[in-house]
Amino acid sequence: MIRFLAISLLATVVLTSCSLKTTEGLRQVPFTKIEVENPYFSNAEIDYVYKAKIEVYGKNFGGILIIKKIAAKSHRVVFTTEFGSKLFDFQFEDDTFTKNFIVEELDKKFIINILKDDFKLLVNEKAKILEVYESENQRIYKTHNDERFNFYFINAGTGQLQKIVNTSKTKEKMEIDFTSSDGKIADTIAIKHNNIKLTIDLEKFKKE
């Protein structure tokens, strides 16, 4: 009996320590939908232009970020200073990533890999659903991402994508938060990492 209680207690501790805060308190529900969608960069007729602030390990870069869908599964992401000098120029075509240009200060492999993963997740339009959870006002779709997972938080009332959380099996790694007035274009985007000193803040450029 004592041995059984000890094993049960150990199992409880292990399960608790391995649980994600992302799904804590949520109820898992059945689903028939195959994919979850991110609509914010899906229109090839729009140039998505944002005022951008990127902080990387204490270094700050400000300017204009332009995201353009150039083919069915292809996006180009260009970051320039307000005077037009290019800071980086990336292209995503399906699973292929191309670094067209990056300034020397950012041209480090680990930084490029972080930026690549961040923007790939940002522009990815569809992901296959593994599990679905519900809270009082959100529906959360779990998807697979190489050796990690992404959780898409959809407002249950409006159907708008509000957040994407990237996790390992046990820890939250990074988060993308969206605000949108129409559900088609994101007005603001905030990307933050839990264990890496890199943040990206985007605000939709408004013509005066």
Tab-separated table of N, CA and C in Angstrom, residues 3-127:
chain	number	residue	atom	x	y	z
A	3	ARG	N	3.966	1.453	-0.938
A	3	ARG	CA	4.678	1.524	-2.218
A	3	ARG	C	3.769	2.089	-3.308
A	4	PHE	N	2.503	1.692	-3.324
A	4	PHE	CA	1.537	2.173	-4.319
A	4	PHE	C	1.344	3.679	-4.195
A	5	LEU	N	1.222	4.154	-2.951
A	5	LEU	CA	1.036	5.586	-2.715
A	5	LEU	C	2.267	6.374	-3.165
A	6	ALA	N	3.443	5.797	-2.917
A	6	ALA	CA	4.685	6.467	-3.307
A	6	ALA	C	4.775	6.594	-4.823
A	7	ILE	N	4.409	5.513	-5.538
A	7	ILE	CA	4.435	5.530	-7.000
A	7	ILE	C	3.426	6.531	-7.542
A	8	SER	N	2.227	6.554	-6.928
A	8	SER	CA	1.188	7.488	-7.359
A	8	SER	C	1.628	8.927	-7.157
A	9	LEU	N	2.271	9.186	-6.013
A	9	LEU	CA	2.744	10.530	-5.714
A	9	LEU	C	3.827	10.950	-6.700
A	10	LEU	N	4.744	10.018	-7.005
A	10	LEU	CA	5.818	10.299	-7.952
A	10	LEU	C	5.253	10.606	-9.330
A	11	ALA	N	4.255	9.828	-9.752
A	11	ALA	CA	3.634	10.038	-11.055
A	11	ALA	C	2.971	11.405	-11.123
A	12	THR	N	2.322	11.794	-10.024
A	12	THR	CA	1.667	13.096	-9.971
A	12	THR	C	2.671	14.224	-10.094
A	13	VAL	N	3.802	14.079	-9.384
A	13	VAL	CA	4.849	15.099	-9.431
A	13	VAL	C	5.419	15.219	-10.832
A	14	VAL	N	5.689	14.079	-11.477
A	14	VAL	CA	6.248	14.068	-12.825
A	14	VAL	C	5.297	14.728	-13.808
A	15	LEU	N	4.010	14.369	-13.740
A	15	LEU	CA	3.024	14.931	-14.647
A	15	LEU	C	2.869	16.424	-14.436
A	16	THR	N	2.889	16.845	-13.178
A	16	THR	CA	2.746	18.256	-12.877
A	16	THR	C	3.936	19.055	-13.386
A	17	SER	N	5.146	18.494	-13.182
A	17	SER	CA	6.347	19.203	-13.590
A	17	SER	C	6.476	19.279	-15.104
A	18	CYS	N	5.836	18.355	-15.818
A	18	CYS	CA	5.944	18.326	-17.266
A	18	CYS	C	4.795	19.044	-17.965
A	19	SER	N	3.818	19.537	-17.205
A	19	SER	CA	2.653	20.156	-17.811
A	19	SER	C	2.971	21.575	-18.266
A	20	LEU	N	2.340	21.999	-19.339
A	20	LEU	CA	2.526	23.332	-19.881
A	20	LEU	C	1.539	24.304	-19.250
A	21	LYS	N	2.026	25.501	-18.951
A	21	LYS	CA	1.124	26.542	-18.459
A	21	LYS	C	0.128	26.937	-19.539
A	22	THR	N	0.541	26.762	-20.786
A	22	THR	CA	-0.303	27.123	-21.928
A	22	THR	C	-1.648	26.415	-21.894
A	23	THR	N	-1.657	25.149	-21.488
A	23	THR	CA	-2.902	24.370	-21.487
A	23	THR	C	-3.455	24.147	-20.073
A	24	GLU	N	-2.828	24.782	-19.089
A	24	GLU	CA	-3.263	24.605	-17.702
A	24	GLU	C	-4.689	25.127	-17.518
A	25	GLY	N	-5.551	24.287	-16.976
A	25	GLY	CA	-6.931	24.688	-16.719
A	25	GLY	C	-7.859	24.630	-17.924
A	26	LEU	N	-7.323	24.215	-19.070
A	26	LEU	CA	-8.140	24.122	-20.274
A	26	LEU	C	-8.730	22.723	-20.410
A	27	ARG	N	-9.842	22.623	-21.092
A	27	ARG	CA	-10.448	21.317	-21.339
A	27	ARG	C	-10.216	20.926	-22.797
A	28	GLN	N	-9.793	19.683	-22.990
A	28	GLN	CA	-9.582	19.190	-24.345
A	28	GLN	C	-10.919	18.782	-24.938
A	29	VAL	N	-11.123	19.117	-26.213
A	29	VAL	CA	-12.414	18.867	-26.857
A	29	VAL	C	-12.203	18.152	-28.189
A	30	PRO	N	-13.208	17.406	-28.650
A	30	PRO	CA	-13.101	16.749	-29.964
A	30	PRO	C	-13.143	17.799	-31.071
A	31	PHE	N	-12.630	17.436	-32.245
A	31	PHE	CA	-12.616	18.404	-33.344
A	31	PHE	C	-12.704	17.685	-34.685
A	32	THR	N	-13.203	18.402	-35.679
A	32	THR	CA	-13.292	17.876	-37.041
A	32	THR	C	-12.491	18.733	-38.021
A	33	LYS	N	-12.146	19.944	-37.609
A	33	LYS	CA	-11.363	20.842	-38.444
A	33	LYS	C	-9.960	20.281	-38.620
A	34	ILE	N	-9.416	20.367	-39.824
A	34	ILE	CA	-8.112	19.781	-40.121
A	34	ILE	C	-6.970	20.767	-39.875
A	35	GLU	N	-7.171	22.027	-40.266
A	35	GLU	CA	-6.109	23.019	-40.176
A	35	GLU	C	-6.579	24.280	-39.456
A	36	VAL	N	-5.628	24.959	-38.835
A	36	VAL	CA	-5.882	26.278	-38.274
A	36	VAL	C	-5.159	27.292	-39.166
A	37	GLU	N	-5.762	28.482	-39.310
A	37	GLU	CA	-5.232	29.455	-40.252
A	37	GLU	C	-4.771	30.735	-39.569
A	38	ASN	N	-3.708	31.309	-40.114
A	38	ASN	CA	-3.248	32.650	-39.756
A	38	ASN	C	-3.489	33.529	-40.985
A	39	PRO	N	-4.479	34.438	-40.937
A	39	PRO	CA	-4.846	35.209	-42.126
A	39	PRO	C	-4.059	36.499	-42.322
A	40	TYR	N	-3.193	36.857	-41.388
A	40	TYR	CA	-2.667	38.211	-41.335
A	40	TYR	C	-1.690	38.584	-42.447
A	41	PHE	N	-1.111	37.579	-43.124
A	41	PHE	CA	-0.194	37.883	-44.223
A	41	PHE	C	-0.511	37.024	-45.445
A	42	SER	N	-1.783	36.839	-45.693
A	42	SER	CA	-2.218	35.880	-46.722
A	42	SER	C	-2.649	36.525	-48.036
A	43	ASN	N	-2.731	37.858	-48.081
A	43	ASN	CA	-3.217	38.531	-49.285
A	43	ASN	C	-2.042	39.035	-50.115
A	44	ALA	N	-1.872	38.464	-51.305
A	44	ALA	CA	-0.742	38.821	-52.169
A	44	ALA	C	-0.874	40.233	-52.746
A	45	GLU	N	-2.047	40.831	-52.656
A	45	GLU	CA	-2.251	42.168	-53.207
A	45	GLU	C	-1.879	43.277	-52.222
A	46	ILE	N	-1.525	42.895	-50.998
A	46	ILE	CA	-1.233	43.880	-49.956
A	46	ILE	C	0.251	43.862	-49.601
A	47	ASP	N	0.824	45.055	-49.477
A	47	ASP	CA	2.145	45.191	-48.872
A	47	ASP	C	1.916	45.470	-47.388
A	48	TYR	N	2.331	44.552	-46.540
A	48	TYR	CA	2.130	44.703	-45.105
A	48	TYR	C	3.310	45.504	-44.545
A	49	VAL	N	3.037	46.740	-44.137
A	49	VAL	CA	4.097	47.663	-43.739
A	49	VAL	C	3.929	48.019	-42.264
A	50	TYR	N	5.020	47.881	-41.506
A	50	TYR	CA	4.979	48.119	-40.061
A	50	TYR	C	6.162	48.968	-39.612
A	51	LYS	N	5.904	49.840	-38.639
A	51	LYS	CA	7.002	50.440	-37.892
A	51	LYS	C	7.539	49.353	-36.973
A	52	ALA	N	8.846	49.186	-36.952
A	52	ALA	CA	9.414	48.033	-36.253
A	52	ALA	C	10.496	48.449	-35.264
A	53	LYS	N	10.492	47.756	-34.120
A	53	LYS	CA	11.566	47.873	-33.142
A	53	LYS	C	12.038	46.462	-32.808
A	54	ILE	N	13.299	46.213	-33.031
A	54	ILE	CA	13.877	44.905	-32.734
A	54	ILE	C	15.025	45.089	-31.749
A	55	GLU	N	14.949	44.392	-30.637
A	55	GLU	CA	16.020	44.437	-29.641
A	55	GLU	C	16.675	43.067	-29.570
A	56	VAL	N	17.982	43.038	-29.799
A	56	VAL	CA	18.731	41.781	-29.808
A	56	VAL	C	19.917	41.914	-28.861
A	57	TYR	N	19.837	41.216	-27.733
A	57	TYR	CA	20.932	41.212	-26.762
A	57	TYR	C	21.470	42.619	-26.490
A	58	GLY	N	20.548	43.539	-26.182
A	58	GLY	CA	20.935	44.890	-25.794
A	58	GLY	C	21.113	45.864	-26.940
A	59	LYS	N	21.116	45.380	-28.168
A	59	LYS	CA	21.232	46.260	-29.337
A	59	LYS	C	19.849	46.535	-29.901
A	60	ASN	N	19.575	47.800	-30.205
A	60	ASN	CA	18.257	48.198	-30.682
A	60	ASN	C	18.310	48.620	-32.142
A	61	PHE	N	17.338	48.130	-32.905
A	61	PHE	CA	17.218	48.471	-34.314
A	61	PHE	C	15.789	48.958	-34.563
A	62	GLY	N	15.662	50.114	-35.180
A	62	GLY	CA	14.342	50.643	-35.486
A	62	GLY	C	14.223	50.958	-36.965
A	63	GLY	N	13.004	50.859	-37.477
A	63	GLY	CA	12.814	51.158	-38.893
A	63	GLY	C	11.475	50.678	-39.404
A	64	ILE	N	11.476	50.249	-40.646
A	64	ILE	CA	10.257	49.811	-41.332
A	64	ILE	C	10.404	48.349	-41.741
A	65	LEU	N	9.407	47.545	-41.399
A	65	LEU	CA	9.389	46.133	-41.808
A	65	LEU	C	8.291	45.951	-42.838
A	66	ILE	N	8.652	45.357	-43.959
A	66	ILE	CA	7.684	45.093	-45.026
A	66	ILE	C	7.597	43.587	-45.248
A	67	ILE	N	6.380	43.072	-45.210
A	67	ILE	CA	6.133	41.656	-45.494
A	67	ILE	C	5.250	41.566	-46.728
A	68	LYS	N	5.671	40.802	-47.693
A	68	LYS	CA	4.943	40.686	-48.959
A	68	LYS	C	4.781	39.222	-49.347
A	69	LYS	N	3.563	38.811	-49.598
A	69	LYS	CA	3.325	37.471	-50.146
A	69	LYS	C	3.577	37.541	-51.639
A	70	ILE	N	4.567	36.780	-52.120
A	70	ILE	CA	4.960	36.889	-53.524
A	70	ILE	C	4.561	35.669	-54.355
A	71	ALA	N	4.091	34.625	-53.694
A	71	ALA	CA	3.586	33.432	-54.391
A	71	ALA	C	2.720	32.658	-53.406
A	72	ALA	N	2.166	31.532	-53.856
A	72	ALA	CA	1.221	30.777	-53.021
A	72	ALA	C	1.816	30.407	-51.672
A	73	LYS	N	3.064	29.977	-51.651
A	73	LYS	CA	3.701	29.580	-50.398
A	73	LYS	C	5.020	30.318	-50.210
A	74	SER	N	5.041	31.575	-50.587
A	74	SER	CA	6.281	32.339	-50.551
A	74	SER	C	6.046	33.743	-50.013
A	75	HIS	N	6.877	34.150	-49.056
A	75	HIS	CA	6.826	35.496	-48.498
A	75	HIS	C	8.233	36.095	-48.478
A	76	ARG	N	8.276	37.399	-48.659
A	76	ARG	CA	9.539	38.121	-48.511
A	76	ARG	C	9.407	39.082	-47.336
A	77	VAL	N	10.428	39.127	-46.491
A	77	VAL	CA	10.434	39.970	-45.294
A	77	VAL	C	11.660	40.869	-45.364
A	78	VAL	N	11.423	42.196	-45.430
A	78	VAL	CA	12.510	43.157	-45.567
A	78	VAL	C	12.417	44.177	-44.441
A	79	PHE	N	13.538	44.400	-43.764
A	79	PHE	CA	13.622	45.355	-42.660
A	79	PHE	C	14.628	46.431	-43.045
A	80	THR	N	14.177	47.706	-43.052
A	80	THR	CA	15.049	48.814	-43.419
A	80	THR	C	15.019	49.883	-42.327
A	81	THR	N	16.011	50.760	-42.349
A	81	THR	CA	15.955	51.936	-41.504
A	81	THR	C	14.902	52.885	-42.093
A	82	GLU	N	14.556	53.920	-41.344
A	82	GLU	CA	13.576	54.890	-41.842
A	82	GLU	C	14.123	55.671	-43.035
A	83	PHE	N	15.439	55.626	-43.228
A	83	PHE	CA	16.063	56.315	-44.365
A	83	PHE	C	16.243	55.393	-45.565
A	84	GLY	N	15.814	54.123	-45.414
A	84	GLY	CA	15.840	53.204	-46.543
A	84	GLY	C	17.024	52.266	-46.618
A	85	SER	N	17.940	52.351	-45.660
A	85	SER	CA	19.076	51.417	-45.667
A	85	SER	C	18.613	50.040	-45.191
A	86	LYS	N	18.965	49.016	-45.929
A	86	LYS	CA	18.484	47.677	-45.625
A	86	LYS	C	19.218	47.090	-44.420
A	87	LEU	N	18.440	46.487	-43.496
A	87	LEU	CA	19.006	45.803	-42.328
A	87	LEU	C	18.991	44.295	-42.517
A	88	PHE	N	17.899	43.767	-43.033
A	88	PHE	CA	17.893	42.377	-43.488
A	88	PHE	C	16.817	42.169	-44.532
A	89	ASP	N	17.025	41.109	-45.309
A	89	ASP	CA	16.123	40.769	-46.412
A	89	ASP	C	16.048	39.240	-46.469
A	90	PHE	N	14.891	38.699	-46.077
A	90	PHE	CA	14.703	37.251	-46.040
A	90	PHE	C	13.606	36.834	-47.011
A	91	GLN	N	13.708	35.597	-47.479
A	91	GLN	CA	12.639	35.027	-48.289
A	91	GLN	C	12.303	33.626	-47.785
A	92	PHE	N	11.001	33.359	-47.662
A	92	PHE	CA	10.497	32.060	-47.225
A	92	PHE	C	9.673	31.471	-48.357
A	93	GLU	N	10.101	30.309	-48.834
A	93	GLU	CA	9.367	29.631	-49.902
A	93	GLU	C	9.118	28.194	-49.470
A	94	ASP	N	7.873	27.934	-49.015
A	94	ASP	CA	7.533	26.644	-48.431
A	94	ASP	C	8.491	26.394	-47.261
A	95	ASP	N	9.314	25.356	-47.302
A	95	ASP	CA	10.258	25.085	-46.215
A	95	ASP	C	11.663	25.620	-46.490
A	96	THR	N	11.822	26.360	-47.578
A	96	THR	CA	13.128	26.894	-47.953
A	96	THR	C	13.285	28.330	-47.462
A	97	PHE	N	14.405	28.587	-46.781
A	97	PHE	CA	14.716	29.925	-46.284
A	97	PHE	C	15.929	30.466	-47.026
A	98	THR	N	15.828	31.716	-47.481
A	98	THR	CA	16.942	32.361	-48.172
A	98	THR	C	17.283	33.673	-47.482
A	99	LYS	N	18.537	33.830	-47.122
A	99	LYS	CA	19.034	35.091	-46.566
A	99	LYS	C	19.600	35.904	-47.721
A	100	ASN	N	18.830	36.863	-48.201
A	100	ASN	CA	19.305	37.701	-49.303
A	100	ASN	C	20.322	38.732	-48.819
A	101	PHE	N	20.108	39.232	-47.591
A	101	PHE	CA	21.020	40.232	-47.043
A	101	PHE	C	20.780	40.361	-45.543
A	102	ILE	N	21.848	40.683	-44.792
A	102	ILE	CA	21.718	41.033	-43.379
A	102	ILE	C	22.934	41.866	-42.982
A	103	VAL	N	22.728	42.887	-42.175
A	103	VAL	CA	23.842	43.735	-41.746
A	103	VAL	C	24.780	42.945	-40.843
A	104	GLU	N	26.010	43.394	-40.793
A	104	GLU	CA	27.062	42.672	-40.064
A	104	GLU	C	26.703	42.484	-38.586
A	105	GLU	N	26.080	43.491	-37.972
A	105	GLU	CA	25.749	43.402	-36.544
A	105	GLU	C	24.795	42.262	-36.226
A	106	LEU	N	23.969	41.886	-37.194
A	106	LEU	CA	22.999	40.804	-36.996
A	106	LEU	C	23.436	39.499	-37.651
A	107	ASP	N	24.523	39.554	-38.390
A	107	ASP	CA	24.949	38.400	-39.185
A	107	ASP	C	25.698	37.369	-38.337
A	108	LYS	N	24.952	36.801	-37.402
A	108	LYS	CA	25.455	35.725	-36.557
A	108	LYS	C	24.485	34.561	-36.671
A	109	LYS	N	25.023	33.361	-36.763
A	109	LYS	CA	24.196	32.197	-37.079
A	109	LYS	C	23.031	32.029	-36.123
A	110	PHE	N	23.265	32.177	-34.809
A	110	PHE	CA	22.182	31.930	-33.854
A	110	PHE	C	21.112	33.011	-33.953
A	111	ILE	N	21.503	34.256	-34.265
A	111	ILE	CA	20.516	35.322	-34.437
A	111	ILE	C	19.703	35.096	-35.702
A	112	ILE	N	20.373	34.729	-36.773
A	112	ILE	CA	19.666	34.456	-38.034
A	112	ILE	C	18.669	33.319	-37.853
A	113	ASN	N	19.081	32.263	-37.131
A	113	ASN	CA	18.182	31.133	-36.906
A	113	ASN	C	16.949	31.540	-36.098
A	114	ILE	N	17.133	32.414	-35.103
A	114	ILE	CA	15.996	32.881	-34.308
A	114	ILE	C	15.051	33.705	-35.181
A	115	LEU	N	15.615	34.662	-35.934
A	115	LEU	CA	14.790	35.499	-36.813
A	115	LEU	C	14.077	34.656	-37.861
A	116	LYS	N	14.790	33.668	-38.406
A	116	LYS	CA	14.181	32.770	-39.391
A	116	LYS	C	12.978	32.058	-38.801
A	117	ASP	N	13.131	31.474	-37.623
A	117	ASP	CA	12.038	30.738	-36.988
A	117	ASP	C	10.875	31.665	-36.634
A	118	ASP	N	11.197	32.864	-36.130
A	118	ASP	CA	10.148	33.809	-35.749
A	118	ASP	C	9.303	34.218	-36.947
A	119	PHE	N	9.968	34.633	-38.015
A	119	PHE	CA	9.226	35.127	-39.176
A	119	PHE	C	8.578	33.994	-39.973
A	120	LYS	N	9.177	32.823	-39.944
A	120	LYS	CA	8.532	31.673	-40.590
A	120	LYS	C	7.203	31.366	-39.916
A	121	LEU	N	7.192	31.397	-38.585
A	121	LEU	CA	5.954	31.164	-37.850
A	121	LEU	C	4.964	32.291	-38.106
A	122	LEU	N	5.461	33.517	-38.186
A	122	LEU	CA	4.595	34.675	-38.373
A	122	LEU	C	3.858	34.630	-39.708
A	123	VAL	N	4.538	34.223	-40.776
A	123	VAL	CA	3.918	34.258	-42.107
A	123	VAL	C	3.274	32.935	-42.510
A	124	ASN	N	3.496	31.876	-41.728
A	124	ASN	CA	2.901	30.586	-42.073
A	124	ASN	C	1.384	30.666	-41.991
A	125	GLU	N	0.703	30.321	-43.062
A	125	GLU	CA	-0.738	30.559	-43.152
A	125	GLU	C	-1.588	29.426	-42.594
A	126	LYS	N	-1.086	28.199	-42.652
A	126	LYS	CA	-1.894	27.061	-42.222
A	126	LYS	C	-1.039	26.048	-41.474
A	127	ALA	N	-1.647	25.375	-40.504
A	127	ALA	CA	-0.950	24.324	-39.759
A	127	ALA	C	-1.940	23.211	-39.417
